[in-house]
Short mmCIF file of N, CA, C and O in Angstrom, two decimals:
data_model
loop_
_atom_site.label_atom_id
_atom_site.label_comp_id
_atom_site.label_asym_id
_atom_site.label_seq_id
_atom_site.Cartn_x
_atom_site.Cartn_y
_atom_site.Cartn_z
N UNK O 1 74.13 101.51 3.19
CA UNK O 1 74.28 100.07 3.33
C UNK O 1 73.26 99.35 2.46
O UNK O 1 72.14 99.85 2.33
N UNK O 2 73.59 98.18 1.84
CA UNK O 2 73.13 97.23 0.50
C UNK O 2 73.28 95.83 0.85
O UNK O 2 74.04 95.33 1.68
N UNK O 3 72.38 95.26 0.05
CA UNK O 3 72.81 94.18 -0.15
C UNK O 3 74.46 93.83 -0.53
O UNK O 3 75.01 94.69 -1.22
N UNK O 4 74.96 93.12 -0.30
CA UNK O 4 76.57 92.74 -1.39
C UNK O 4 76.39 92.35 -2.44
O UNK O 4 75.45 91.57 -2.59
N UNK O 5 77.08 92.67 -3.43
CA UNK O 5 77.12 92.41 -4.89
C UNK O 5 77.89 91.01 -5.05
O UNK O 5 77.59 90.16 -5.89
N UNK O 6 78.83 90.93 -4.20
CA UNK O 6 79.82 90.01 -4.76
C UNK O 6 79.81 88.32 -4.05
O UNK O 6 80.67 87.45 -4.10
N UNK O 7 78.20 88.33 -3.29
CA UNK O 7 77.60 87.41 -2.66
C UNK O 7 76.37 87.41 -2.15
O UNK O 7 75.82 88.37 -1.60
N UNK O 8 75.65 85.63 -2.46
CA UNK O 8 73.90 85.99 -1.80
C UNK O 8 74.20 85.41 -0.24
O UNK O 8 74.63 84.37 0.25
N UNK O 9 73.76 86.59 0.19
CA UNK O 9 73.73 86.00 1.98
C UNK O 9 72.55 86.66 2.30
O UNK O 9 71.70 87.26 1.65
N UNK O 10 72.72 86.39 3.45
CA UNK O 10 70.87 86.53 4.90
C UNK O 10 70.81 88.38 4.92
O UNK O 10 69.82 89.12 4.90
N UNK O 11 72.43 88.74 4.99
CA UNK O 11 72.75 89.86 5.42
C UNK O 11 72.80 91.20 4.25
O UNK O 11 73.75 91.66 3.62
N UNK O 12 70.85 91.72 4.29
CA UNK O 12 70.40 92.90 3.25
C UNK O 12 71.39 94.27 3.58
O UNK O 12 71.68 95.07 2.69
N UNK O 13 71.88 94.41 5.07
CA UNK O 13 72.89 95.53 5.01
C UNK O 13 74.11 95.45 4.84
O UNK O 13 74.69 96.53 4.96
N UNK O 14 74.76 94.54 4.60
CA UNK O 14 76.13 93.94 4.89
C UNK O 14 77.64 95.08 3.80
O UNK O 14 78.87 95.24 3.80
N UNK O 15 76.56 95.51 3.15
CA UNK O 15 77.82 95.98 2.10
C UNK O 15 78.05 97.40 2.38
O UNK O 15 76.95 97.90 2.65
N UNK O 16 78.67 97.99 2.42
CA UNK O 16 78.79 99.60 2.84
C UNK O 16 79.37 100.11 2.08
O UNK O 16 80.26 99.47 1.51
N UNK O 17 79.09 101.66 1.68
CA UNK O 17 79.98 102.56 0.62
C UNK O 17 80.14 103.86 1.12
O UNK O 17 79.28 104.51 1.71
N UNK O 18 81.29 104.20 0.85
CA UNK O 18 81.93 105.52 1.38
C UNK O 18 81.71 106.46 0.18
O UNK O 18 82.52 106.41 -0.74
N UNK O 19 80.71 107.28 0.13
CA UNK O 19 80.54 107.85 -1.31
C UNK O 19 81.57 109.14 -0.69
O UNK O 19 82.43 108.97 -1.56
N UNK O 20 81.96 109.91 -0.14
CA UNK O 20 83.09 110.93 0.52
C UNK O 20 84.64 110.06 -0.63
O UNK O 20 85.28 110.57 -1.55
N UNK O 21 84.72 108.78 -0.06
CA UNK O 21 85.90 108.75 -0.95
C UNK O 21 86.17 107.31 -1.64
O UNK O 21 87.17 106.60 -1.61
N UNK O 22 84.57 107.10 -2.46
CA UNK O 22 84.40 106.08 -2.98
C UNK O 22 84.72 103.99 -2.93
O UNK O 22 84.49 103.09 -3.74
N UNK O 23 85.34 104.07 -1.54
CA UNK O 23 85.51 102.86 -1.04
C UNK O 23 84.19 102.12 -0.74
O UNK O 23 82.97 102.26 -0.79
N UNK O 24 85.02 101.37 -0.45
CA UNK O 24 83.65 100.33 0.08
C UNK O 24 83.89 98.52 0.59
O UNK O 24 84.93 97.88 0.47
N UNK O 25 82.91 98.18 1.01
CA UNK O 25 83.24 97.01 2.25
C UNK O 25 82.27 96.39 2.49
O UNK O 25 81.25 96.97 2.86
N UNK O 26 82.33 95.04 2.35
CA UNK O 26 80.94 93.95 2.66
C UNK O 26 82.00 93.31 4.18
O UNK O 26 83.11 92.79 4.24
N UNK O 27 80.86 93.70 5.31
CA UNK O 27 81.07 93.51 6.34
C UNK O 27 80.92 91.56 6.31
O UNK O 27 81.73 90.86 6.92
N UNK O 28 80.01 91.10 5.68
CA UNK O 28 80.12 89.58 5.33
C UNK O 28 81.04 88.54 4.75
O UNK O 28 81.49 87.63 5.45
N UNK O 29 81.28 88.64 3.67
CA UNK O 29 82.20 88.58 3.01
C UNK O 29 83.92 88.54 2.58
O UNK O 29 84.74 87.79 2.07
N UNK O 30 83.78 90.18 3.30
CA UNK O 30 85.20 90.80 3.78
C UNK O 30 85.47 91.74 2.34
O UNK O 30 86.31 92.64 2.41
N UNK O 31 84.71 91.50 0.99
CA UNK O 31 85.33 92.24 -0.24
C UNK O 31 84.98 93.68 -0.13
O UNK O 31 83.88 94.21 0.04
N UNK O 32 86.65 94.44 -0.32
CA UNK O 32 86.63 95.67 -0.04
C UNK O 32 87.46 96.68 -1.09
O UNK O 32 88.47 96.33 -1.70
N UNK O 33 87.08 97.49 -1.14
CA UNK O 33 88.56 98.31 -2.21
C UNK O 33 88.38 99.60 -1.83
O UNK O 33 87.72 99.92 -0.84
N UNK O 34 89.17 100.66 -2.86
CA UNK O 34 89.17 102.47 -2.17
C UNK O 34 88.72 102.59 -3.25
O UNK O 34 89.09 103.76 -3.31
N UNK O 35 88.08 102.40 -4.52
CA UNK O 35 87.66 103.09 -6.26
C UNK O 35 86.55 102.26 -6.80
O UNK O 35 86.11 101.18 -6.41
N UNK O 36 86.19 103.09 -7.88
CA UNK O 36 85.33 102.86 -9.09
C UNK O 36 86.07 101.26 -9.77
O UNK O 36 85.50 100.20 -10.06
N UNK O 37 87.72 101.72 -9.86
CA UNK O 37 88.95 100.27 -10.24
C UNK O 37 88.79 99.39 -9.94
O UNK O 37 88.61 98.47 -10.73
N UNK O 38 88.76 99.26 -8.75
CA UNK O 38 88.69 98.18 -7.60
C UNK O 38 87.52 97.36 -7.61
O UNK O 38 87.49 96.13 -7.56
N UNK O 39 86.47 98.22 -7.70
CA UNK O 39 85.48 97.80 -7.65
C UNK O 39 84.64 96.46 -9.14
O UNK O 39 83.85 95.53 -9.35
N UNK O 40 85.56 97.34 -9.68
CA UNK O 40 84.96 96.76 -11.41
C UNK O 40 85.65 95.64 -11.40
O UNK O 40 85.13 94.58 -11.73
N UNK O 41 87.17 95.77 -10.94
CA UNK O 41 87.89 94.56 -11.21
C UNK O 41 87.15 93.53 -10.32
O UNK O 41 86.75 92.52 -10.90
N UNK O 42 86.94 93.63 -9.10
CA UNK O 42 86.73 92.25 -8.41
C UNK O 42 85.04 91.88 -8.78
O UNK O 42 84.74 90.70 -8.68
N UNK O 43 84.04 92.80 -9.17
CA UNK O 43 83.16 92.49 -9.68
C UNK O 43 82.71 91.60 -11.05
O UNK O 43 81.92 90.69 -11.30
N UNK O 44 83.63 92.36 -11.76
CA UNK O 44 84.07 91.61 -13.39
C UNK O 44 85.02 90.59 -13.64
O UNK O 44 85.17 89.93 -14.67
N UNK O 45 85.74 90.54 -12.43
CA UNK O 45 87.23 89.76 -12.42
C UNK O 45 87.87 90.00 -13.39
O UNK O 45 88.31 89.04 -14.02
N UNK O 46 88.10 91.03 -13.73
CA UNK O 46 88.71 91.75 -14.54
C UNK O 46 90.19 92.22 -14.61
O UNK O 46 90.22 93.03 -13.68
N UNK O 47 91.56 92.19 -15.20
CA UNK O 47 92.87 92.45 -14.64
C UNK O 47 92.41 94.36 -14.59
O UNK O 47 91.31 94.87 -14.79
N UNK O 48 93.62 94.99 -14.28
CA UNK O 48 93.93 96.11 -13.83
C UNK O 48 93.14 97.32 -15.63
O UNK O 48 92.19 98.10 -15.74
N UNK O 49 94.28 96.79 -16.68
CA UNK O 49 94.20 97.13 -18.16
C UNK O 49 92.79 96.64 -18.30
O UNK O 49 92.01 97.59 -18.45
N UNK O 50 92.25 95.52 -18.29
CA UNK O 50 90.78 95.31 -18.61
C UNK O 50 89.74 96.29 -17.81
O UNK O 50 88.74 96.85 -18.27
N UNK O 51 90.09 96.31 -16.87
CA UNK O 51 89.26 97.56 -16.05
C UNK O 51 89.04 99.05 -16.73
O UNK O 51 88.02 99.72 -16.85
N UNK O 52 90.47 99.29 -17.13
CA UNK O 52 90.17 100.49 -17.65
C UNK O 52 90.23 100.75 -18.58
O UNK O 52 90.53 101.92 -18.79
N UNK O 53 89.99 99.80 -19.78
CA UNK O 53 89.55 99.56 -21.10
C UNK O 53 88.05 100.07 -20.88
O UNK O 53 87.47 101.08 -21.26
N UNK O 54 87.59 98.76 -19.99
CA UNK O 54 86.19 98.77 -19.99
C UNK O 54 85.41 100.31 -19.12
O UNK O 54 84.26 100.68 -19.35
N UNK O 55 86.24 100.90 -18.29
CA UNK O 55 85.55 101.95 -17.60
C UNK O 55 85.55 103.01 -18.84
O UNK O 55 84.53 103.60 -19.20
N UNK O 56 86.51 103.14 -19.29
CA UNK O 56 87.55 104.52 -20.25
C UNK O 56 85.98 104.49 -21.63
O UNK O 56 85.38 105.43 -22.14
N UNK O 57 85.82 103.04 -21.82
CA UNK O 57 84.70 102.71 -23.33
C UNK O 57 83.30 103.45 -22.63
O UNK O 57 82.69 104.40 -23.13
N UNK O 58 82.97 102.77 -21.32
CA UNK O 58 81.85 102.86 -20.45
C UNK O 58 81.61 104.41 -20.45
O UNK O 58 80.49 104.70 -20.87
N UNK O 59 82.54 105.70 -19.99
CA UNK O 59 82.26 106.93 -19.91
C UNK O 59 82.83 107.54 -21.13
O UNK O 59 82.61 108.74 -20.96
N UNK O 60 83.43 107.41 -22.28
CA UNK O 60 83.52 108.01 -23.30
C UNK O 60 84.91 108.66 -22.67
O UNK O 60 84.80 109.87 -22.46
N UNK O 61 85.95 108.20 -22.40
CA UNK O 61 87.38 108.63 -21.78
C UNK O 61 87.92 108.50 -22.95
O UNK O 61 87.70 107.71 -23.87
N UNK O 62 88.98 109.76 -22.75
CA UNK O 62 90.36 109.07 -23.99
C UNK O 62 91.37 108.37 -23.23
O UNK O 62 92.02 109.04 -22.43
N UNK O 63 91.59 107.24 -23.33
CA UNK O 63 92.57 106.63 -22.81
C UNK O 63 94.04 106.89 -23.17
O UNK O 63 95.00 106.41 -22.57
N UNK O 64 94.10 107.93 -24.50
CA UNK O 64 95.33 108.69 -24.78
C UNK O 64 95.76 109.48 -23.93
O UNK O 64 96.98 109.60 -23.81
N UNK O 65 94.89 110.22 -23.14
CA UNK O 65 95.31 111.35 -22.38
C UNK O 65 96.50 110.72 -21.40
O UNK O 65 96.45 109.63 -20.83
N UNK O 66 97.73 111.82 -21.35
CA UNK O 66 98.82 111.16 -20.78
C UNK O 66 99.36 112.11 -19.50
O UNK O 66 99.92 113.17 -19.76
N UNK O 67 99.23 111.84 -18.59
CA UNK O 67 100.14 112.67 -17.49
C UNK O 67 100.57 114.02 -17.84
O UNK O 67 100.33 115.05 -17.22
N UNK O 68 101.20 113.88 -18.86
CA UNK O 68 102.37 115.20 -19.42
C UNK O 68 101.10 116.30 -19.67
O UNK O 68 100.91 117.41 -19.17
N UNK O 69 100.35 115.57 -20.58
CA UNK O 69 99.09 117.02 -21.46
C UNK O 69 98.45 117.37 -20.22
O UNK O 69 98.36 118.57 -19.96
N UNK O 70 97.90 116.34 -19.26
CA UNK O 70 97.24 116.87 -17.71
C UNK O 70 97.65 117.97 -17.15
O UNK O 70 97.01 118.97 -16.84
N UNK O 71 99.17 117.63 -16.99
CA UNK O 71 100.18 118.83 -16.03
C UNK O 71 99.81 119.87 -16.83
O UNK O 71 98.88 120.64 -16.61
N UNK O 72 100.70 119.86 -17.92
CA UNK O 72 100.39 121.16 -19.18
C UNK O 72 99.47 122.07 -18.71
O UNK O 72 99.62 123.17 -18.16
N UNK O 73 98.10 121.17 -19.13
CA UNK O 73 97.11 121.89 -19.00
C UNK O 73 96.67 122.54 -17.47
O UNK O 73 95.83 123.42 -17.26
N UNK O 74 97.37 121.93 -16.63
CA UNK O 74 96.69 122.05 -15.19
C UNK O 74 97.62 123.61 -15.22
O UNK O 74 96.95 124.62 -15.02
N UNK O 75 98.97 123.77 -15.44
CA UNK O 75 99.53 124.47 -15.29
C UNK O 75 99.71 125.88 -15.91
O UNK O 75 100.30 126.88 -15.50
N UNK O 76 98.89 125.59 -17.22
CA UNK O 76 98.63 127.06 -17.78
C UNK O 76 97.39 127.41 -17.36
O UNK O 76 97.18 128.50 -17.88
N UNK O 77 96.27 127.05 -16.57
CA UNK O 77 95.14 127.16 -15.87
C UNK O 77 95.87 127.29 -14.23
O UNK O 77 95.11 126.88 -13.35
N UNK O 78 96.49 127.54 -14.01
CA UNK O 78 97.09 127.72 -12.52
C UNK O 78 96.26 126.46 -11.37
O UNK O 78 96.17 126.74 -10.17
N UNK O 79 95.88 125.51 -11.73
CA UNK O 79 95.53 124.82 -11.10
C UNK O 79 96.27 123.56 -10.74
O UNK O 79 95.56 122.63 -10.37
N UNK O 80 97.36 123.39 -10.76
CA UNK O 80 98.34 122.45 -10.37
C UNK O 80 98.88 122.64 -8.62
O UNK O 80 99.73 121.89 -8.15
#
């Protein structure tokens, strides 16, 4: 428990994070999401595509990578 990011209030514990499955929740406020996504967007006010422009630049992602090459690969590694 934190301060909230997405407001100054009285309340130093108010914000909570589920690091198990990355959600999170300002008990003050009410701003909540389940991701890293979620999080950026309502922080940055950012649309959905701007989010993951900006995350994909932020960690060095290829934003090419497509579903299909994932499976592929998951599947000649038996990990699918």
């Amino acid at each position: 428990a934190g301060p909230c990011p997405f407001h100054v209030g009285d309340s130093p514990d108010s914000f909570q994070v589920d690091l198990n499955f990355g959600a999170f929740r300002c008990l003050s406020c009410e701003a909540e999401g389940c991701d890293i996504v979620e999080f950026t967007m309502a922080f940055y006010d950012l649309s959905h595509a701007e989010t993951v422009q900006k995350l994909t630049y932020k960690w060095s992602i290829n934003p090419q990578l497509n579903l299909s090459q994932t499976s592929e690969k998951e599947h000649r590694h038996g990990t699918h």
